[in-house]
Amino acid sequence: MHRFLSLALVLLSAGCVTAPIPPGMADSDEVRAIRAIVEDVYTVVSGERGADRPWDRLAQHFLEGARLNLSRPTAEGSFVARSFTPEEFIENARRSSEQRAFHESPLVTRVLQFQGVAVAISSYEARVGDVVEPSFRGVNTFQLVRTAEGWRIASIAWSDEDAVVKLPPGWDRREH
């Protein structure tokens, strides 16, 4: 019986070989184009207090009808969500950038792409004002669609860490 169990375990473990990288996750031209958009979003929203930022360039990344969605935990343990059009988000960010510096940068970004749809999940850290250490961290999720003009963002949803929920291991430090 022991020999049978050992053989069964060997055969089962042989089936647990790491699968090859599926199409849409490999470093293709499409995935690189999506990563470039994600990186550009971080670049545009970041800057010193009062510095002009290329908000028009940010707006061009969005599909007509796109939404940006924030989910925040409340002190009571539930969640509150806010939703913005790209125009509303840009106007809020523009006003905020006149008052303080803001720098957001990706830590880890993973892209899954199939045909004309893609999702990018990106952990980030952000600094507000003149601080050196991150003010907060969180996760952005980007949904993108391929159009005749190229990849466009259909939606972004994000949530920041809080006192209880932190970025998971592997998502909490910058990729090299």
Short mmCIF file of N, CA and C in Angstrom, two decimals:
data_model
loop_
_atom_site.label_atom_id
_atom_site.label_comp_id
_atom_site.label_asym_id
_atom_site.label_seq_id
_atom_site.Cartn_x
_atom_site.Cartn_y
_atom_site.Cartn_z
N MET A 1 0.83 -1.20 0.00
CA MET A 1 0.00 0.00 0.00
C MET A 1 0.87 1.25 0.00
N HIS A 2 1.93 1.24 0.82
CA HIS A 2 2.83 2.38 0.89
C HIS A 2 3.44 2.68 -0.48
N ARG A 3 3.84 1.60 -1.19
CA ARG A 3 4.43 1.75 -2.52
C ARG A 3 3.41 2.35 -3.49
N PHE A 4 2.16 1.93 -3.40
CA PHE A 4 1.11 2.47 -4.26
C PHE A 4 0.90 3.96 -4.00
N LEU A 5 0.86 4.37 -2.73
CA LEU A 5 0.69 5.79 -2.39
C LEU A 5 1.87 6.61 -2.89
N SER A 6 3.08 6.08 -2.76
CA SER A 6 4.26 6.80 -3.24
C SER A 6 4.20 6.99 -4.74
N LEU A 7 3.81 5.94 -5.47
CA LEU A 7 3.69 6.04 -6.92
C LEU A 7 2.61 7.04 -7.30
N ALA A 8 1.49 7.02 -6.59
CA ALA A 8 0.40 7.96 -6.86
C ALA A 8 0.86 9.40 -6.64
N LEU A 9 1.61 9.63 -5.57
CA LEU A 9 2.12 10.98 -5.30
C LEU A 9 3.09 11.43 -6.38
N VAL A 10 3.95 10.54 -6.85
CA VAL A 10 4.88 10.89 -7.93
C VAL A 10 4.12 11.24 -9.20
N LEU A 11 3.12 10.44 -9.53
CA LEU A 11 2.35 10.71 -10.75
C LEU A 11 1.56 12.01 -10.62
N LEU A 12 0.98 12.26 -9.45
CA LEU A 12 0.24 13.51 -9.25
C LEU A 12 1.16 14.72 -9.32
N SER A 13 2.33 14.61 -8.70
CA SER A 13 3.24 15.75 -8.71
C SER A 13 3.78 16.02 -10.10
N ALA A 14 3.86 15.00 -10.94
CA ALA A 14 4.31 15.20 -12.31
C ALA A 14 3.33 16.08 -13.07
N GLY A 15 2.06 16.01 -12.71
CA GLY A 15 1.04 16.85 -13.34
C GLY A 15 1.03 18.27 -12.82
N CYS A 16 1.80 18.56 -11.79
CA CYS A 16 1.83 19.89 -11.16
C CYS A 16 3.00 20.71 -11.66
N VAL A 17 3.43 20.45 -12.87
CA VAL A 17 4.53 21.21 -13.46
C VAL A 17 4.01 22.60 -13.79
N THR A 18 4.85 23.59 -13.62
CA THR A 18 4.46 24.96 -13.93
C THR A 18 4.09 25.06 -15.41
N ALA A 19 2.93 25.62 -15.67
CA ALA A 19 2.46 25.78 -17.04
C ALA A 19 3.27 26.87 -17.74
N PRO A 20 3.40 26.76 -19.06
CA PRO A 20 4.10 27.82 -19.79
C PRO A 20 3.30 29.13 -19.69
N ILE A 21 3.97 30.22 -19.95
CA ILE A 21 3.30 31.52 -19.92
C ILE A 21 2.25 31.53 -21.03
N PRO A 22 0.99 31.78 -20.66
CA PRO A 22 -0.06 31.76 -21.69
C PRO A 22 0.05 32.95 -22.63
N PRO A 23 -0.52 32.82 -23.83
CA PRO A 23 -0.54 33.97 -24.74
C PRO A 23 -1.21 35.15 -24.03
N GLY A 24 -0.71 36.33 -24.27
CA GLY A 24 -1.27 37.51 -23.63
C GLY A 24 -0.54 37.90 -22.37
N MET A 25 0.31 37.01 -21.85
CA MET A 25 1.10 37.36 -20.68
C MET A 25 2.57 37.50 -21.07
N ALA A 26 2.94 36.92 -22.18
CA ALA A 26 4.32 37.03 -22.64
C ALA A 26 4.61 38.48 -22.99
N ASP A 27 5.87 38.82 -23.03
CA ASP A 27 6.27 40.20 -23.30
C ASP A 27 6.17 40.48 -24.81
N SER A 28 4.94 40.67 -25.28
CA SER A 28 4.67 40.93 -26.69
C SER A 28 4.59 42.44 -26.94
N ASP A 29 4.49 42.80 -28.21
CA ASP A 29 4.30 44.22 -28.55
C ASP A 29 3.03 44.76 -27.92
N GLU A 30 1.96 43.96 -27.90
CA GLU A 30 0.70 44.39 -27.31
C GLU A 30 0.86 44.65 -25.82
N VAL A 31 1.48 43.72 -25.12
CA VAL A 31 1.67 43.87 -23.67
C VAL A 31 2.58 45.07 -23.39
N ARG A 32 3.62 45.25 -24.19
CA ARG A 32 4.49 46.42 -24.01
C ARG A 32 3.72 47.73 -24.23
N ALA A 33 2.81 47.75 -25.21
CA ALA A 33 2.00 48.96 -25.45
C ALA A 33 1.09 49.25 -24.26
N ILE A 34 0.52 48.22 -23.69
CA ILE A 34 -0.35 48.39 -22.51
C ILE A 34 0.47 48.88 -21.33
N ARG A 35 1.62 48.27 -21.10
CA ARG A 35 2.50 48.72 -20.01
C ARG A 35 2.89 50.18 -20.19
N ALA A 36 3.13 50.59 -21.42
CA ALA A 36 3.52 51.99 -21.68
C ALA A 36 2.39 52.94 -21.29
N ILE A 37 1.15 52.56 -21.54
CA ILE A 37 0.02 53.40 -21.14
C ILE A 37 -0.06 53.49 -19.62
N VAL A 38 0.06 52.36 -18.95
CA VAL A 38 0.02 52.35 -17.48
C VAL A 38 1.12 53.23 -16.92
N GLU A 39 2.33 53.08 -17.43
CA GLU A 39 3.46 53.90 -16.98
C GLU A 39 3.19 55.38 -17.22
N ASP A 40 2.59 55.70 -18.37
CA ASP A 40 2.33 57.10 -18.69
C ASP A 40 1.29 57.70 -17.75
N VAL A 41 0.30 56.92 -17.35
CA VAL A 41 -0.68 57.43 -16.37
C VAL A 41 0.05 57.84 -15.09
N TYR A 42 0.94 56.99 -14.60
CA TYR A 42 1.71 57.33 -13.40
C TYR A 42 2.55 58.59 -13.63
N THR A 43 3.15 58.70 -14.80
CA THR A 43 4.00 59.85 -15.11
C THR A 43 3.19 61.15 -15.12
N VAL A 44 2.03 61.13 -15.78
CA VAL A 44 1.24 62.35 -15.94
C VAL A 44 0.69 62.83 -14.60
N VAL A 45 0.22 61.92 -13.75
CA VAL A 45 -0.38 62.37 -12.48
C VAL A 45 0.66 62.82 -11.47
N SER A 46 1.93 62.56 -11.74
CA SER A 46 3.00 62.90 -10.81
C SER A 46 3.66 64.22 -11.17
N GLY A 47 4.01 64.99 -10.14
CA GLY A 47 4.72 66.23 -10.38
C GLY A 47 4.83 67.08 -9.14
N GLU A 48 5.62 68.12 -9.25
CA GLU A 48 5.80 69.06 -8.14
C GLU A 48 4.58 69.97 -8.01
N ARG A 49 4.43 70.57 -6.88
CA ARG A 49 3.32 71.50 -6.64
C ARG A 49 3.35 72.62 -7.68
N GLY A 50 2.21 72.87 -8.29
CA GLY A 50 2.08 73.95 -9.26
C GLY A 50 2.67 73.68 -10.63
N ALA A 51 3.33 72.54 -10.81
CA ALA A 51 3.93 72.23 -12.11
C ALA A 51 2.85 71.85 -13.12
N ASP A 52 3.00 72.35 -14.33
CA ASP A 52 2.08 71.97 -15.40
C ASP A 52 2.27 70.50 -15.71
N ARG A 53 1.18 69.83 -15.91
CA ARG A 53 1.22 68.42 -16.28
C ARG A 53 0.46 68.25 -17.58
N PRO A 54 0.82 67.25 -18.38
CA PRO A 54 0.17 67.06 -19.69
C PRO A 54 -1.18 66.35 -19.55
N TRP A 55 -2.16 67.06 -18.98
CA TRP A 55 -3.47 66.46 -18.73
C TRP A 55 -4.13 66.02 -20.03
N ASP A 56 -3.90 66.73 -21.13
CA ASP A 56 -4.49 66.33 -22.41
C ASP A 56 -3.98 64.95 -22.83
N ARG A 57 -2.72 64.69 -22.56
CA ARG A 57 -2.15 63.38 -22.89
C ARG A 57 -2.84 62.29 -22.07
N LEU A 58 -3.10 62.57 -20.79
CA LEU A 58 -3.81 61.60 -19.97
C LEU A 58 -5.20 61.33 -20.54
N ALA A 59 -5.91 62.39 -20.89
CA ALA A 59 -7.27 62.25 -21.41
C ALA A 59 -7.30 61.38 -22.67
N GLN A 60 -6.26 61.45 -23.49
CA GLN A 60 -6.22 60.69 -24.74
C GLN A 60 -6.12 59.18 -24.52
N HIS A 61 -5.72 58.77 -23.33
CA HIS A 61 -5.60 57.33 -23.04
C HIS A 61 -6.96 56.68 -22.79
N PHE A 62 -8.01 57.48 -22.58
CA PHE A 62 -9.30 56.92 -22.18
C PHE A 62 -10.25 56.73 -23.35
N LEU A 63 -11.00 55.66 -23.27
CA LEU A 63 -12.09 55.36 -24.18
C LEU A 63 -13.26 56.27 -23.83
N GLU A 64 -14.04 56.65 -24.81
CA GLU A 64 -15.23 57.44 -24.53
C GLU A 64 -16.13 56.67 -23.56
N GLY A 65 -16.60 57.34 -22.53
CA GLY A 65 -17.45 56.69 -21.53
C GLY A 65 -16.68 56.01 -20.42
N ALA A 66 -15.35 56.15 -20.40
CA ALA A 66 -14.53 55.50 -19.37
C ALA A 66 -14.87 56.03 -17.98
N ARG A 67 -14.54 55.24 -16.96
CA ARG A 67 -14.78 55.63 -15.57
C ARG A 67 -13.53 55.32 -14.75
N LEU A 68 -13.32 56.15 -13.72
CA LEU A 68 -12.28 55.92 -12.72
C LEU A 68 -13.00 55.74 -11.40
N ASN A 69 -12.69 54.67 -10.69
CA ASN A 69 -13.45 54.27 -9.51
C ASN A 69 -12.53 54.03 -8.32
N LEU A 70 -12.85 54.69 -7.23
CA LEU A 70 -12.10 54.58 -5.99
C LEU A 70 -12.95 53.83 -4.98
N SER A 71 -12.37 52.87 -4.29
CA SER A 71 -13.04 52.17 -3.20
C SER A 71 -12.21 52.36 -1.93
N ARG A 72 -12.85 52.88 -0.89
CA ARG A 72 -12.15 53.14 0.38
C ARG A 72 -12.89 52.48 1.52
N PRO A 73 -12.13 51.85 2.44
CA PRO A 73 -12.79 51.30 3.64
C PRO A 73 -13.19 52.43 4.58
N THR A 74 -14.27 52.23 5.28
CA THR A 74 -14.72 53.20 6.29
C THR A 74 -14.27 52.73 7.67
N ALA A 75 -14.36 53.60 8.65
CA ALA A 75 -13.99 53.23 10.02
C ALA A 75 -14.88 52.12 10.55
N GLU A 76 -16.09 52.01 10.01
CA GLU A 76 -17.05 50.98 10.47
C GLU A 76 -16.80 49.62 9.82
N GLY A 77 -15.89 49.56 8.86
CA GLY A 77 -15.58 48.29 8.21
C GLY A 77 -16.29 48.04 6.90
N SER A 78 -17.11 48.97 6.45
CA SER A 78 -17.72 48.82 5.13
C SER A 78 -16.85 49.58 4.12
N PHE A 79 -17.38 49.77 2.93
CA PHE A 79 -16.62 50.47 1.90
C PHE A 79 -17.47 51.56 1.29
N VAL A 80 -16.82 52.61 0.85
CA VAL A 80 -17.48 53.68 0.11
C VAL A 80 -16.77 53.79 -1.24
N ALA A 81 -17.55 53.97 -2.28
CA ALA A 81 -16.99 54.08 -3.63
C ALA A 81 -17.31 55.44 -4.22
N ARG A 82 -16.36 55.96 -4.98
CA ARG A 82 -16.56 57.19 -5.74
C ARG A 82 -16.19 56.89 -7.18
N SER A 83 -16.96 57.45 -8.09
CA SER A 83 -16.73 57.22 -9.50
C SER A 83 -16.59 58.55 -10.21
N PHE A 84 -15.64 58.62 -11.13
CA PHE A 84 -15.34 59.85 -11.85
C PHE A 84 -15.30 59.58 -13.35
N THR A 85 -15.63 60.58 -14.13
CA THR A 85 -15.29 60.55 -15.55
C THR A 85 -13.82 60.95 -15.63
N PRO A 86 -13.16 60.68 -16.74
CA PRO A 86 -11.78 61.16 -16.86
C PRO A 86 -11.69 62.68 -16.68
N GLU A 87 -12.68 63.41 -17.19
CA GLU A 87 -12.66 64.87 -17.07
C GLU A 87 -12.77 65.31 -15.60
N GLU A 88 -13.65 64.66 -14.85
CA GLU A 88 -13.78 64.99 -13.42
C GLU A 88 -12.51 64.65 -12.66
N PHE A 89 -11.92 63.49 -12.97
CA PHE A 89 -10.68 63.09 -12.31
C PHE A 89 -9.58 64.10 -12.60
N ILE A 90 -9.43 64.48 -13.86
CA ILE A 90 -8.38 65.42 -14.25
C ILE A 90 -8.59 66.77 -13.57
N GLU A 91 -9.82 67.25 -13.50
CA GLU A 91 -10.08 68.53 -12.84
C GLU A 91 -9.73 68.46 -11.35
N ASN A 92 -10.10 67.37 -10.68
CA ASN A 92 -9.74 67.20 -9.27
C ASN A 92 -8.23 67.13 -9.09
N ALA A 93 -7.56 66.37 -9.96
CA ALA A 93 -6.11 66.23 -9.87
C ALA A 93 -5.41 67.55 -10.18
N ARG A 94 -5.93 68.30 -11.12
CA ARG A 94 -5.35 69.60 -11.47
C ARG A 94 -5.42 70.55 -10.26
N ARG A 95 -6.59 70.63 -9.61
CA ARG A 95 -6.73 71.49 -8.43
C ARG A 95 -5.80 71.03 -7.30
N SER A 96 -5.73 69.74 -7.10
CA SER A 96 -4.86 69.20 -6.05
C SER A 96 -3.39 69.50 -6.35
N SER A 97 -2.99 69.40 -7.61
CA SER A 97 -1.59 69.62 -7.97
C SER A 97 -1.17 71.08 -7.80
N GLU A 98 -2.13 71.98 -7.77
CA GLU A 98 -1.81 73.38 -7.50
C GLU A 98 -1.48 73.59 -6.03
N GLN A 99 -1.96 72.70 -5.17
CA GLN A 99 -1.78 72.82 -3.72
C GLN A 99 -0.59 72.04 -3.18
N ARG A 100 -0.26 70.92 -3.83
CA ARG A 100 0.79 70.05 -3.27
C ARG A 100 1.41 69.18 -4.35
N ALA A 101 2.63 68.77 -4.06
CA ALA A 101 3.32 67.81 -4.93
C ALA A 101 2.67 66.44 -4.75
N PHE A 102 2.70 65.66 -5.80
CA PHE A 102 2.18 64.30 -5.74
C PHE A 102 2.99 63.45 -6.70
N HIS A 103 3.53 62.35 -6.19
CA HIS A 103 4.31 61.44 -7.01
C HIS A 103 3.82 60.03 -6.76
N GLU A 104 3.32 59.40 -7.81
CA GLU A 104 2.85 58.02 -7.73
C GLU A 104 3.68 57.18 -8.68
N SER A 105 4.16 56.04 -8.21
CA SER A 105 4.97 55.20 -9.07
C SER A 105 4.60 53.74 -8.87
N PRO A 106 4.70 52.96 -9.96
CA PRO A 106 4.34 51.54 -9.87
C PRO A 106 5.39 50.75 -9.11
N LEU A 107 4.93 49.74 -8.40
CA LEU A 107 5.81 48.78 -7.76
C LEU A 107 5.88 47.52 -8.62
N VAL A 108 4.73 46.89 -8.83
CA VAL A 108 4.62 45.67 -9.63
C VAL A 108 3.43 45.84 -10.57
N THR A 109 3.63 45.53 -11.83
CA THR A 109 2.54 45.59 -12.81
C THR A 109 2.48 44.27 -13.56
N ARG A 110 1.29 43.68 -13.58
CA ARG A 110 1.04 42.45 -14.33
C ARG A 110 -0.03 42.75 -15.37
N VAL A 111 0.20 42.26 -16.58
CA VAL A 111 -0.72 42.49 -17.69
C VAL A 111 -1.20 41.15 -18.23
N LEU A 112 -2.51 41.04 -18.41
CA LEU A 112 -3.12 39.90 -19.10
C LEU A 112 -3.86 40.47 -20.30
N GLN A 113 -3.60 39.92 -21.48
CA GLN A 113 -4.21 40.43 -22.71
C GLN A 113 -4.69 39.27 -23.54
N PHE A 114 -5.91 39.39 -24.04
CA PHE A 114 -6.47 38.41 -24.95
C PHE A 114 -7.21 39.16 -26.04
N GLN A 115 -6.79 38.94 -27.28
CA GLN A 115 -7.41 39.64 -28.39
C GLN A 115 -7.46 41.14 -28.13
N GLY A 116 -8.68 41.71 -28.10
CA GLY A 116 -8.82 43.15 -27.95
C GLY A 116 -9.15 43.61 -26.55
N VAL A 117 -8.94 42.75 -25.54
CA VAL A 117 -9.18 43.17 -24.15
C VAL A 117 -7.94 42.87 -23.31
N ALA A 118 -7.76 43.67 -22.27
CA ALA A 118 -6.61 43.47 -21.39
C ALA A 118 -6.93 44.01 -20.00
N VAL A 119 -6.26 43.46 -19.03
CA VAL A 119 -6.32 43.99 -17.67
C VAL A 119 -4.87 44.13 -17.19
N ALA A 120 -4.60 45.24 -16.55
CA ALA A 120 -3.30 45.46 -15.92
C ALA A 120 -3.57 45.71 -14.44
N ILE A 121 -2.89 44.97 -13.59
CA ILE A 121 -2.99 45.15 -12.15
C ILE A 121 -1.64 45.67 -11.69
N SER A 122 -1.69 46.80 -11.01
CA SER A 122 -0.45 47.49 -10.68
C SER A 122 -0.47 47.99 -9.23
N SER A 123 0.44 47.46 -8.42
CA SER A 123 0.58 48.03 -7.08
C SER A 123 1.41 49.30 -7.20
N TYR A 124 1.20 50.23 -6.27
CA TYR A 124 1.87 51.52 -6.37
C TYR A 124 2.20 52.05 -4.98
N GLU A 125 3.09 53.03 -5.00
CA GLU A 125 3.34 53.84 -3.81
C GLU A 125 3.24 55.29 -4.23
N ALA A 126 2.79 56.12 -3.28
CA ALA A 126 2.61 57.54 -3.59
C ALA A 126 3.21 58.39 -2.48
N ARG A 127 3.77 59.49 -2.89
CA ARG A 127 4.28 60.49 -1.94
C ARG A 127 3.50 61.78 -2.15
N VAL A 128 3.05 62.36 -1.06
CA VAL A 128 2.29 63.61 -1.09
C VAL A 128 3.13 64.69 -0.43
N GLY A 129 3.27 65.82 -1.09
CA GLY A 129 4.07 66.91 -0.53
C GLY A 129 5.55 66.63 -0.69
N ASP A 130 6.33 67.08 0.29
CA ASP A 130 7.79 66.98 0.20
C ASP A 130 8.36 65.78 0.94
N VAL A 131 7.53 64.82 1.32
CA VAL A 131 8.01 63.67 2.08
C VAL A 131 8.86 62.77 1.20
N VAL A 132 9.79 62.06 1.85
CA VAL A 132 10.66 61.14 1.13
C VAL A 132 10.06 59.74 1.12
N GLU A 133 9.54 59.32 2.26
CA GLU A 133 8.93 57.99 2.37
C GLU A 133 7.53 58.01 1.77
N PRO A 134 7.06 56.86 1.26
CA PRO A 134 5.71 56.83 0.70
C PRO A 134 4.65 57.25 1.71
N SER A 135 3.68 58.04 1.26
CA SER A 135 2.55 58.46 2.10
C SER A 135 1.51 57.36 2.17
N PHE A 136 1.36 56.62 1.07
CA PHE A 136 0.43 55.50 1.04
C PHE A 136 0.77 54.60 -0.15
N ARG A 137 0.20 53.39 -0.10
CA ARG A 137 0.37 52.43 -1.19
C ARG A 137 -0.99 51.80 -1.49
N GLY A 138 -1.10 51.16 -2.64
CA GLY A 138 -2.35 50.53 -2.99
C GLY A 138 -2.25 49.77 -4.29
N VAL A 139 -3.40 49.49 -4.87
CA VAL A 139 -3.48 48.74 -6.13
C VAL A 139 -4.41 49.46 -7.09
N ASN A 140 -3.94 49.63 -8.32
CA ASN A 140 -4.74 50.11 -9.45
C ASN A 140 -5.06 48.92 -10.33
N THR A 141 -6.28 48.85 -10.83
CA THR A 141 -6.63 47.87 -11.86
C THR A 141 -7.10 48.64 -13.08
N PHE A 142 -6.51 48.34 -14.20
CA PHE A 142 -6.83 49.00 -15.47
C PHE A 142 -7.51 47.97 -16.37
N GLN A 143 -8.65 48.33 -16.95
CA GLN A 143 -9.25 47.54 -18.01
C GLN A 143 -9.06 48.32 -19.29
N LEU A 144 -8.53 47.65 -20.31
CA LEU A 144 -8.25 48.32 -21.58
C LEU A 144 -8.90 47.55 -22.71
N VAL A 145 -9.22 48.29 -23.77
CA VAL A 145 -9.75 47.67 -25.00
C VAL A 145 -8.94 48.19 -26.18
N ARG A 146 -8.83 47.34 -27.19
CA ARG A 146 -8.10 47.69 -28.40
C ARG A 146 -9.09 48.34 -29.36
N THR A 147 -8.75 49.52 -29.83
CA THR A 147 -9.56 50.24 -30.80
C THR A 147 -8.76 50.38 -32.10
N ALA A 148 -9.36 50.97 -33.11
CA ALA A 148 -8.64 51.22 -34.36
C ALA A 148 -7.45 52.15 -34.12
N GLU A 149 -7.54 52.99 -33.08
CA GLU A 149 -6.46 53.93 -32.77
C GLU A 149 -5.44 53.36 -31.80
N GLY A 150 -5.65 52.16 -31.29
CA GLY A 150 -4.73 51.55 -30.33
C GLY A 150 -5.45 51.25 -29.02
N TRP A 151 -4.68 50.91 -28.00
CA TRP A 151 -5.24 50.56 -26.69
C TRP A 151 -5.77 51.80 -25.99
N ARG A 152 -6.96 51.66 -25.38
CA ARG A 152 -7.57 52.74 -24.61
C ARG A 152 -8.07 52.17 -23.28
N ILE A 153 -8.02 53.00 -22.26
CA ILE A 153 -8.48 52.60 -20.92
C ILE A 153 -10.00 52.72 -20.87
N ALA A 154 -10.66 51.62 -20.53
CA ALA A 154 -12.11 51.62 -20.35
C ALA A 154 -12.45 51.97 -18.90
N SER A 155 -11.60 51.53 -17.97
CA SER A 155 -11.83 51.88 -16.56
C SER A 155 -10.55 51.67 -15.76
N ILE A 156 -10.49 52.42 -14.68
CA ILE A 156 -9.46 52.21 -13.65
C ILE A 156 -10.21 52.14 -12.33
N ALA A 157 -9.87 51.16 -11.52
CA ALA A 157 -10.40 51.08 -10.16
C ALA A 157 -9.20 50.95 -9.24
N TRP A 158 -9.27 51.61 -8.07
CA TRP A 158 -8.15 51.54 -7.15
C TRP A 158 -8.60 51.61 -5.71
N SER A 159 -7.71 51.10 -4.86
CA SER A 159 -7.93 51.14 -3.42
C SER A 159 -6.57 51.20 -2.74
N ASP A 160 -6.51 51.96 -1.66
CA ASP A 160 -5.25 52.12 -0.91
C ASP A 160 -5.20 51.14 0.25
N GLU A 161 -3.98 50.85 0.69
CA GLU A 161 -3.80 50.09 1.93
C GLU A 161 -4.47 50.84 3.08
N ASP A 162 -4.74 50.11 4.14
CA ASP A 162 -5.18 50.76 5.37
C ASP A 162 -4.42 50.13 6.53
N ALA A 163 -4.82 50.43 7.74
CA ALA A 163 -4.11 49.93 8.91
C ALA A 163 -4.17 48.41 9.03
N VAL A 164 -5.17 47.80 8.44
CA VAL A 164 -5.35 46.36 8.57
C VAL A 164 -4.89 45.61 7.32
N VAL A 165 -5.28 46.10 6.15
CA VAL A 165 -4.99 45.39 4.91
C VAL A 165 -3.80 46.04 4.22
N LYS A 166 -2.75 45.26 4.03
CA LYS A 166 -1.52 45.72 3.39
C LYS A 166 -1.35 45.02 2.04
N LEU A 167 -0.47 45.55 1.21
CA LEU A 167 -0.16 44.89 -0.05
C LEU A 167 0.36 43.49 0.23
N PRO A 168 -0.04 42.52 -0.58
CA PRO A 168 0.43 41.16 -0.35
C PRO A 168 1.91 41.02 -0.69
N PRO A 169 2.56 40.02 -0.11
CA PRO A 169 3.98 39.78 -0.44
C PRO A 169 4.14 39.63 -1.95
N GLY A 170 5.21 40.17 -2.46
CA GLY A 170 5.47 40.11 -3.89
C GLY A 170 4.91 41.33 -4.64
N TRP A 171 3.94 42.00 -4.06
CA TRP A 171 3.36 43.20 -4.67
C TRP A 171 3.81 44.45 -3.92
N ASP A 172 4.59 44.28 -2.88
CA ASP A 172 4.92 45.39 -1.98
C ASP A 172 6.30 45.99 -2.19
N ARG A 173 7.00 45.57 -3.23
CA ARG A 173 8.31 46.19 -3.51
C ARG A 173 8.51 46.28 -5.01
N ARG A 174 9.27 47.27 -5.40
CA ARG A 174 9.48 47.60 -6.81
C ARG A 174 10.15 46.44 -7.54
N GLU A 175 9.61 46.15 -8.74
CA GLU A 175 10.23 45.15 -9.62
C GLU A 175 11.50 45.74 -10.21
N HIS A 176 12.43 44.90 -10.50
CA HIS A 176 13.67 45.38 -11.12
C HIS A 176 13.76 44.91 -12.53
#
